[in-house]
Amino acid sequence: MKLRCDIQGLDCPHCALKLEKLIREAEGIEDAAINFTARLLVLTVPEDSDEDALVEKVQAIADAFEDGITVEIRD
């Protein structure tokens, strides 16, 4: 399943690539792709995943990476 999220607060494309790699390595996430210019994060996750829990996990990774980054499920 693809989970689309808004990601705000990234300062540069290089940082986006570093954060993308960290998110990809997280348990329960099969793949992650950040589009820096569109401020979009697309997560590939198992069909039975708890979306809110995964977004919380990604937010925790982002918080540890750099202050001021927010991740929210895109409507």
C-alpha positions as a printed Julia matrix, in Angstrom:
75×3 Matrix{Float64}:
  0.0    0.0    0.0
  1.17   3.53  -0.72
  0.81   6.12   2.03
  1.17   9.74   0.91
  2.32  12.3    3.48
  3.09  16.0    3.53
  6.58  16.69   4.82
  7.5   20.21   5.88
 10.63  21.79   7.3
 13.35  20.22   5.16
 16.05  22.74   4.26
 17.83  21.07   1.35
 17.57  18.18  -1.11
 20.68  16.53   0.35
 19.04  16.41   3.8
 15.91  14.95   2.2
 17.97  12.1    0.75
 19.59  11.38   4.11
 16.21  11.36   5.87
 14.7    9.19   3.13
 17.42   6.59   3.73
 16.76   6.57   7.49
 13.02   6.14   6.96
 13.59   3.29   4.48
 15.55   1.39   7.12
 12.71   1.56   9.68
 10.84  -1.6   10.55
  7.43  -1.84   8.88
  8.39   0.38   5.95
  9.17  -1.35   2.67
 10.2    1.79   0.77
 10.21   5.56   1.14
 10.59   8.37  -1.37
 10.77  12.1   -0.61
 10.0   14.61  -3.34
 11.74  17.69  -1.94
 10.12  20.28  -4.24
  6.59  18.89  -3.82
  7.12  18.4   -0.06
  5.79  14.88  -0.45
  6.76  11.64   1.27
  5.45   8.4   -0.21
  5.75   5.32   1.98
  5.29   1.79   0.71
  3.99  -0.31   3.58
  2.25  -3.68   4.07
 -1.52  -3.64   3.43
 -2.41  -4.36   7.08
 -0.3   -1.5    8.48
 -1.55   0.97  11.08
 -1.14   4.24   9.17
 -1.18   6.47  12.24
  1.47   4.38  14.02
  3.71   4.47  10.95
  3.4    8.24  10.66
  4.28   8.54  14.36
  7.34   6.36  13.74
  8.39   8.48  10.75
  7.83  11.66  12.77
 10.09  10.3   15.53
 12.79   9.56  12.94
 12.43  13.08  11.53
 12.56  14.64  15.02
 15.8   12.8   15.78
 17.22  13.85  12.4
 16.47  17.59  12.56
 14.21  19.94  14.53
 11.24  21.5   12.79
 10.3   18.71  10.36
  6.63  17.7   10.36
  5.05  14.67   8.72
  1.28  14.37   8.25
 -0.91  12.04   6.2
 -2.01  13.8    3.04
 -5.8   13.92   2.62
